Coordinates of C-alpha atoms and ligand atoms in Angstrom, one line a residue:
M1 CA -0.4 14.2 32.7
K2 CA -1.5 17.8 31.8
N3 CA -4.9 18.8 32.5
L4 CA -6.3 20.7 29.3
T5 CA -8.7 23.6 29.3
I6 CA -10.0 23.8 25.8
G7 CA -11.2 26.8 23.7
L8 CA -13.2 25.5 20.7
F9 CA -13.6 27.3 17.5
G10 CA -16.5 26.1 15.3
F11 CA -19.6 24.0 16.1
G12 CA -20.3 22.5 12.9
V13 CA -20.5 18.7 12.0
V14 CA -17.1 18.0 13.7
G15 CA -17.2 20.7 16.4
E16 CA -20.4 19.5 17.8
G17 CA -19.2 16.0 17.4
I18 CA -15.9 16.7 19.6
Y19 CA -18.2 18.6 22.1
Q20 CA -20.5 15.5 22.5
V21 CA -17.6 13.1 22.9
L22 CA -15.8 15.3 25.5
Q23 CA -19.0 15.6 27.4
D24 CA -19.2 11.8 27.3
K25 CA -15.5 11.3 28.7
P26 CA -15.1 13.2 31.8
G27 CA -12.1 11.0 32.8
L28 CA -9.8 12.6 30.1
N29 CA -8.8 15.8 32.2
C30 CA -9.9 17.7 29.2
Q31 CA -12.7 20.4 29.5
I32 CA -14.1 22.7 27.0
K33 CA -14.3 26.1 28.6
K34 CA -15.6 28.3 25.7
I35 CA -17.0 27.7 22.2
C36 CA -16.5 30.5 19.7
I37 CA -19.0 30.6 16.9
K38 CA -19.9 33.0 14.1
D39 CA -23.5 33.2 14.6
I40 CA -24.4 33.5 18.3
S41 CA -28.2 34.0 17.5
K42 CA -28.4 30.3 16.1
R43 CA -29.8 27.6 18.3
R44 CA -27.1 25.1 19.4
N45 CA -27.2 21.9 21.1
G46 CA -25.4 23.0 24.4
P47 CA -25.6 25.3 27.4
A48 CA -25.7 29.1 26.2
A49 CA -22.9 29.9 28.7
F50 CA -20.4 28.0 26.6
F51 CA -20.9 30.2 23.4
T52 CA -19.4 33.4 22.5
D53 CA -18.7 35.2 19.1
D54 CA -15.9 36.9 20.5
A55 CA -12.6 35.2 19.7
S56 CA -10.7 37.0 22.5
E57 CA -12.6 35.2 25.2
I58 CA -10.6 32.3 24.2
L59 CA -7.5 33.8 22.8
N60 CA -7.0 36.1 25.9
D61 CA -7.9 33.6 28.6
P62 CA -4.9 32.4 30.3
E63 CA -6.6 29.4 31.6
I64 CA -7.3 28.1 28.3
N65 CA -4.3 26.0 27.2
V66 CA -5.4 24.4 24.1
V67 CA -7.4 25.6 21.0
V68 CA -9.2 23.4 19.0
E69 CA -9.8 25.1 15.7
L70 CA -12.7 23.5 13.4
I71 CA -14.0 26.4 11.4
N72 CA -14.5 26.5 7.5
D73 CA -12.9 29.7 6.6
A74 CA -9.1 29.0 6.0
T75 CA -8.1 32.6 6.0
V76 CA -9.8 33.3 9.5
A77 CA -8.6 29.9 10.8
F78 CA -4.9 31.0 10.1
Q79 CA -5.3 34.2 12.1
L80 CA -6.9 32.5 15.1
V81 CA -4.4 29.6 14.9
K82 CA -1.4 32.1 14.7
K83 CA -2.8 34.2 17.7
A84 CA -3.3 31.1 19.7
L85 CA 0.1 29.6 19.1
Q86 CA 1.7 33.2 19.7
S87 CA -0.1 33.1 23.1
G88 CA 1.5 30.0 24.2
K89 CA -1.5 27.8 23.4
S90 CA -1.3 24.4 21.8
V91 CA -3.6 23.8 18.7
V92 CA -5.5 21.0 17.2
S93 CA -6.9 21.7 13.9
A94 CA -8.6 19.8 11.1
N95 CA -8.3 22.5 8.6
K96 CA -6.4 21.0 5.7
K97 CA -6.6 24.0 3.4
M98 CA -5.4 26.4 6.3
I99 CA -2.5 24.0 6.9
A100 CA -1.5 23.3 3.3
E101 CA -1.6 27.0 2.5
N102 CA 0.5 28.0 5.7
H103 CA 2.6 24.8 6.5
S104 CA 6.0 26.3 6.9
K105 CA 4.9 29.5 8.7
L106 CA 2.7 27.3 11.3
I107 CA 5.8 25.1 12.0
R108 CA 7.9 28.1 12.6
L109 CA 5.3 29.6 14.9
Q110 CA 5.0 26.2 16.8
A111 CA 8.8 25.9 17.3
Q112 CA 9.1 29.7 18.1
H113 CA 6.5 29.8 20.9
K114 CA 7.3 26.1 22.2
V115 CA 3.8 24.9 21.7
S116 CA 2.3 22.1 19.6
L117 CA 0.1 22.0 16.5
L118 CA -1.5 18.7 15.8
Y119 CA -3.6 18.0 12.7
E120 CA -4.4 14.4 12.4
A121 CA -8.0 14.9 11.6
A122 CA -7.1 17.1 8.5
V123 CA -6.0 14.1 6.6
C124 CA -8.1 10.9 6.0
G125 CA -10.5 11.5 8.9
S126 CA -10.1 8.7 11.4
I127 CA -7.1 7.1 9.9
P128 CA -3.9 7.8 12.0
I129 CA -1.7 8.5 8.9
I130 CA 0.1 11.6 9.9
R131 CA 1.4 10.1 13.4
N132 CA 2.3 6.8 11.6
L133 CA 4.4 8.7 8.9
E134 CA 5.9 10.8 11.7
E135 CA 6.8 8.1 14.3
Y136 CA 6.7 4.6 13.1
F137 CA 8.1 5.1 9.4
D138 CA 10.9 7.3 10.6
N139 CA 13.7 4.9 9.9
D140 CA 12.3 3.0 6.9
M141 CA 12.8 4.5 3.6
L142 CA 9.5 5.3 2.1
S143 CA 9.1 5.0 -1.5
Q144 CA 5.5 5.9 -2.0
V145 CA 2.4 7.2 -0.3
S146 CA -0.9 6.7 -2.4
G147 CA -4.3 6.6 -1.5
I148 CA -8.1 7.6 -1.5
V149 CA -7.9 10.7 0.8
N150 CA -11.3 12.3 0.0
G151 CA -14.4 10.7 1.3
S152 CA -17.0 12.9 -0.5
T153 CA -15.6 12.0 -3.9
N154 CA -15.1 8.4 -3.0
Y155 CA -18.8 8.3 -2.1
I156 CA -19.9 9.9 -5.3
L157 CA -17.7 7.6 -7.4
T158 CA -19.0 4.5 -5.6
K159 CA -22.7 5.5 -6.1
M160 CA -22.1 6.5 -9.7
A161 CA -20.1 3.2 -10.6
S162 CA -22.8 1.1 -9.1
G163 CA -25.6 2.8 -11.2
Q164 CA -27.3 3.6 -7.8
K165 CA -27.2 7.5 -8.1
S166 CA -26.5 10.3 -10.5
Y167 CA -23.5 12.7 -9.7
A168 CA -26.0 15.4 -8.3
E169 CA -27.8 12.9 -6.1
A170 CA -24.6 11.5 -4.8
L171 CA -23.0 14.8 -4.2
K172 CA -26.3 16.1 -2.3
E173 CA -25.9 12.9 0.0
A174 CA -22.2 13.6 0.6
Q175 CA -23.3 17.0 1.8
S176 CA -26.3 16.0 3.9
S177 CA -24.1 13.3 5.5
G178 CA -21.6 16.0 6.5
F179 CA -18.7 14.6 4.4
A180 CA -18.5 17.4 2.0
E181 CA -16.9 20.7 2.6
S182 CA -19.2 23.8 3.0
D183 CA -17.9 24.5 -0.5
P184 CA -18.0 21.1 -2.2
T185 CA -16.2 22.6 -5.3
L186 CA -12.9 21.8 -3.3
D187 CA -13.9 18.1 -2.9
V188 CA -15.1 17.5 -6.3
N189 CA -12.3 19.5 -8.3
G190 CA -9.5 17.5 -6.3
T191 CA -8.2 20.5 -4.4
D192 CA -9.1 18.9 -1.0
A193 CA -7.2 15.9 -1.9
V194 CA -4.3 18.3 -3.2
H195 CA -4.0 20.0 0.1
K196 CA -3.9 16.6 2.1
L197 CA -1.3 15.2 -0.2
S198 CA 1.0 18.2 0.4
I199 CA 0.6 17.7 4.1
I200 CA 1.2 13.9 3.7
A201 CA 4.2 14.5 1.5
L202 CA 6.0 16.7 4.3
H203 CA 5.4 14.0 7.0
A204 CA 6.6 11.1 4.6
F205 CA 9.6 12.7 3.1
G206 CA 10.5 15.8 5.1
K207 CA 10.1 18.1 2.3
F208 CA 7.6 20.9 1.6
V209 CA 5.7 20.6 -1.5
D210 CA 3.8 23.7 -2.7
H211 CA 0.2 22.6 -3.1
K212 CA -0.2 24.8 -6.1
Q213 CA 2.3 23.0 -8.1
I214 CA 0.6 19.6 -7.7
L215 CA -0.8 18.2 -11.0
S216 CA -4.4 17.4 -10.5
K217 CA -7.9 16.9 -11.7
G218 CA -11.0 16.1 -9.9
I219 CA -14.0 14.1 -10.8
T220 CA -16.4 16.5 -12.4
A221 CA -15.3 15.7 -15.9
L222 CA -16.0 12.0 -15.8
S223 CA -18.8 10.9 -18.1
A224 CA -21.0 7.7 -18.3
A225 CA -18.7 6.6 -21.1
D226 CA -15.8 6.6 -18.9
F227 CA -17.6 4.5 -16.3
Q228 CA -18.7 2.1 -19.0
F229 CA -15.1 1.8 -20.1
A230 CA -14.2 0.9 -16.6
K231 CA -17.0 -1.7 -16.2
E232 CA -16.1 -3.4 -19.4
K233 CA -12.5 -3.7 -18.4
G234 CA -13.0 -4.9 -14.9
L235 CA -11.8 -1.7 -13.4
K236 CA -13.0 1.0 -10.8
I237 CA -12.2 4.7 -11.0
K238 CA -10.9 6.2 -7.8
L239 CA -9.6 9.6 -7.1
L240 CA -6.0 8.8 -6.0
A241 CA -3.5 11.1 -4.3
N242 CA -0.1 10.1 -5.0
A243 CA 3.5 11.1 -3.7
T244 CA 6.1 8.8 -5.2
T245 CA 10.0 9.0 -5.0
T246 CA 12.1 8.3 -7.9
K247 CA 15.2 6.1 -8.1
N248 CA 17.0 9.2 -6.9
G249 CA 15.4 8.8 -3.6
A250 CA 13.3 11.2 -1.5
N251 CA 15.0 14.3 -3.1
E252 CA 13.0 13.8 -6.2
Q253 CA 9.4 13.2 -6.1
H254 CA 6.2 13.1 -8.2
H255 CA 2.9 14.4 -6.7
A256 CA -0.3 14.1 -8.4
V257 CA -4.1 13.8 -7.8
F258 CA -6.0 12.2 -10.6
P259 CA -9.1 9.9 -11.2
T260 CA -7.4 6.6 -11.5
F261 CA -8.2 3.2 -12.9
V262 CA -7.5 0.5 -10.3
K263 CA -8.1 -3.3 -10.9
A264 CA -11.2 -4.7 -9.3
E265 CA -9.2 -7.1 -7.2
S266 CA -6.8 -4.4 -5.9
T267 CA -6.7 -3.4 -2.3
L268 CA -7.7 0.2 -3.1
S269 CA -10.6 -0.9 -5.2
Q270 CA -12.2 -2.3 -2.1
V271 CA -12.3 1.2 -0.4
D272 CA -15.8 2.5 -1.1
N273 CA -18.2 5.1 0.1
E274 CA -16.8 7.7 2.5
Y275 CA -14.0 5.4 3.4
N276 CA -10.3 6.2 2.7
G277 CA -7.4 4.0 2.3
V278 CA -3.7 4.7 2.1
L279 CA -1.0 2.4 0.7
V280 CA 2.5 3.0 2.2
G281 CA 5.3 1.7 0.2
S282 CA 8.6 1.2 2.0
S283 CA 11.8 -0.5 1.1
L284 CA 11.8 -3.0 4.0
A285 CA 8.1 -3.5 4.9
D286 CA 7.1 -3.5 1.2
E287 CA 3.5 -2.4 1.1
Q288 CA 1.3 -1.4 4.1
F289 CA -2.2 -0.4 4.0
L290 CA -4.3 1.9 6.3
Y291 CA -8.1 2.0 6.0
G292 CA -10.8 3.9 7.7
K293 CA -13.7 6.4 7.6
G294 CA -12.3 9.6 6.0
A295 CA -15.2 11.9 6.7
G296 CA -18.1 12.6 9.0
R297 CA -18.8 13.7 12.4
F298 CA -17.4 11.1 14.8
P299 CA -14.7 9.6 12.7
T300 CA -13.2 13.1 12.3
A301 CA -13.9 13.9 15.8
S302 CA -12.1 10.6 16.9
A303 CA -8.9 12.0 15.4
V304 CA -9.3 15.4 17.0
L305 CA -9.9 13.4 20.2
S306 CA -6.5 11.5 19.7
D307 CA -4.8 14.8 19.2
I308 CA -6.3 16.3 22.3
S309 CA -5.3 13.3 24.1
A310 CA -1.8 13.3 22.8
L311 CA -1.4 16.9 24.2
R312 CA -2.0 15.8 27.7
Y313 CA 1.5 14.0 27.3
N314 CA 3.0 17.1 25.4
Y315 CA 3.2 15.4 22.2
K316 CA 4.3 17.4 19.2
Y317 CA 5.4 16.6 15.7
E318 CA 9.3 16.5 15.7
F319 CA 9.7 16.6 11.8
R320 CA 12.8 14.5 12.2
K321 CA 12.8 13.7 8.4
G322 CA 13.2 17.5 7.9
T323 CA 11.4 20.5 6.8
S324 CA 13.4 21.6 3.7
T325 CA 11.8 23.5 1.0
A326 CA 10.7 22.2 -2.3
S327 CA 11.6 18.9 -3.2
K328 CA 12.8 18.5 -6.8
T329 CA 10.0 17.5 -9.1
D330 CA 10.4 14.4 -11.1
N331 CA 9.6 15.7 -14.7
L332 CA 10.9 13.1 -16.8
S333 CA 9.2 9.8 -15.8
F334 CA 5.8 9.1 -17.4
G335 CA 2.6 7.5 -16.4
T336 CA -0.1 5.9 -18.7
Y337 CA -3.4 8.0 -19.1
Y338 CA -6.8 7.5 -20.7
I339 CA -8.0 10.9 -22.0
G340 CA -11.7 11.0 -23.0
F341 CA -13.7 13.5 -25.0
D342 CA -16.5 14.3 -27.3
K343 CA -15.5 13.6 -31.1
D344 CA -15.7 17.3 -31.9
E345 CA -13.1 18.1 -29.2
K346 CA -9.6 19.1 -30.4
I347 CA -7.0 17.2 -28.3
D348 CA -3.2 17.6 -28.7
L349 CA -1.8 14.1 -29.5
L350 CA 1.6 15.5 -28.8
I351 CA 1.1 15.1 -25.1
F352 CA 1.6 11.3 -25.5
S353 CA 5.1 10.0 -25.7
K354 CA 3.5 6.7 -26.8
V355 CA 0.0 5.9 -27.9
H356 CA -1.3 2.4 -26.9
E357 CA -5.0 2.6 -28.0
Q358 CA -7.4 5.1 -29.7
Y359 CA -11.1 4.5 -30.1
S360 CA -14.2 6.6 -31.4
N361 CA -17.8 5.5 -31.8
G362 CA -18.8 8.8 -33.6
K363 CA -19.9 10.5 -30.5
R364 CA -17.2 9.9 -27.8
A365 CA -13.6 9.1 -28.3
Y366 CA -10.7 8.2 -26.0
V367 CA -6.9 7.8 -26.4
I368 CA -4.7 5.7 -24.0
G369 CA -1.1 6.5 -23.8
D370 CA 2.0 7.2 -22.0
I371 CA 2.5 11.0 -20.9
K372 CA 5.7 12.3 -19.4
N373 CA 5.0 14.5 -16.3
E374 CA 6.8 17.4 -18.0
H375 CA 4.2 17.2 -21.0
L376 CA 1.3 17.1 -18.5
K377 CA 2.6 20.5 -17.0
K378 CA 3.1 22.2 -20.4
I379 CA 0.1 20.8 -22.4
D380 CA -2.8 21.4 -20.4
F381 CA -5.9 21.0 -22.5
W382 CA -6.9 18.1 -20.2
K383 CA -7.8 20.6 -17.6
K384 CA -10.9 21.5 -19.4
D385 CA -14.3 20.5 -18.1
S386 CA -15.4 18.7 -21.3
I387 CA -12.4 16.3 -21.3
S388 CA -11.7 13.4 -18.6
I389 CA -8.3 12.2 -17.8
I390 CA -7.9 8.9 -15.9
A391 CA -4.7 7.6 -14.7
F392 CA -3.7 4.0 -14.7
G393 CA -2.8 2.8 -11.4
F394 CA -0.9 -0.2 -12.7
N395 CA 1.4 -0.8 -15.4
L396 CA -0.2 -1.6 -18.8
Ligands
HSE401 N1 -14.6 16.9 2.7 C1 -13.8 16.2 3.1 C2 -13.8 14.7 2.6 C3 -13.9 15.9 4.7 O1 -14.9 14.5 1.9 O2 -13.0 13.8 2.7 C4 -12.7 15.3 5.4 O3 -11.6 15.9 5.2

């Protein structure tokens, strides 16, 4: 078992969490040697001797064999992680944006320098989804990975649906609880879920998915009328990230992040507040469900700790399913969607292949119908802030 000497970048919600956890577990053979932070003048809960604002004190220290990267800025994070890997240090990161934006480069770097880059904490906080997809589901044909992968939006949707909090109040709480990103726009507009989905898709199906190509909409356009509709029909609205293969197998997939109606009795409907839940569909096992806290100091620190611990045994992702570029996108199949809008809004009904239901009360209107993936890409009025789009997570 390897002894690990750690250089930590970042001392925010998760950074401080992992520092506290490692202080409490001296038997793990892992010691933090240095912590690099942006603002050295800020008072921290730890001995001053640990802290520096000079990254080279970590990157150039031959004794430090593991870098734990927990900073906000994805561009700076990539430079630090790149240098760490090039210096022969293994890396643990929770930075989904940095990973999604640089996934292929990072994988090349870790292979080239014979080190390991682990990022369980980047996807679904405490849920061990990456390692499960990587190891356990290796031989089973996966058909779908679908779930709630952002804790902040799930927290907001839970509070709004129960009528306990307004959007603004719930968002504020998600921020003060340390669930939301420093820029919560990435949470609420669906980008954080898109980043996580692209990472999941590689480990599930062995194909890189360009995060910029993933169809998505967050929760900001949802209106009181949409929650009312859900309530009347016995449904809940969840922000779901979905990677689905078509009948042609893993080579052809559909990826999307949309607010989604789920039936009140469904598994995903029970996932509330900052919890995340992921359904894994496979040909042999049928459906399996992973559930746990998706955000917050200690849930996220637990995944970072698990990765650190795995490095003691030289664990690395093997990518045995492959790392080939761009899976073919399934453009032809369709889903059923609800589009809600103010009655004066113009919407292009040609987006629907088939309309199931139309309603207007003179103020607010909605149309429910089937939309082909290719039409969602070509006709994009639904991206406007004044229009809500909600997928149906079940067949109508
Ligand atoms: N902002 C993220 C979330 C943190 O709310 O899920 C965990 O990735």
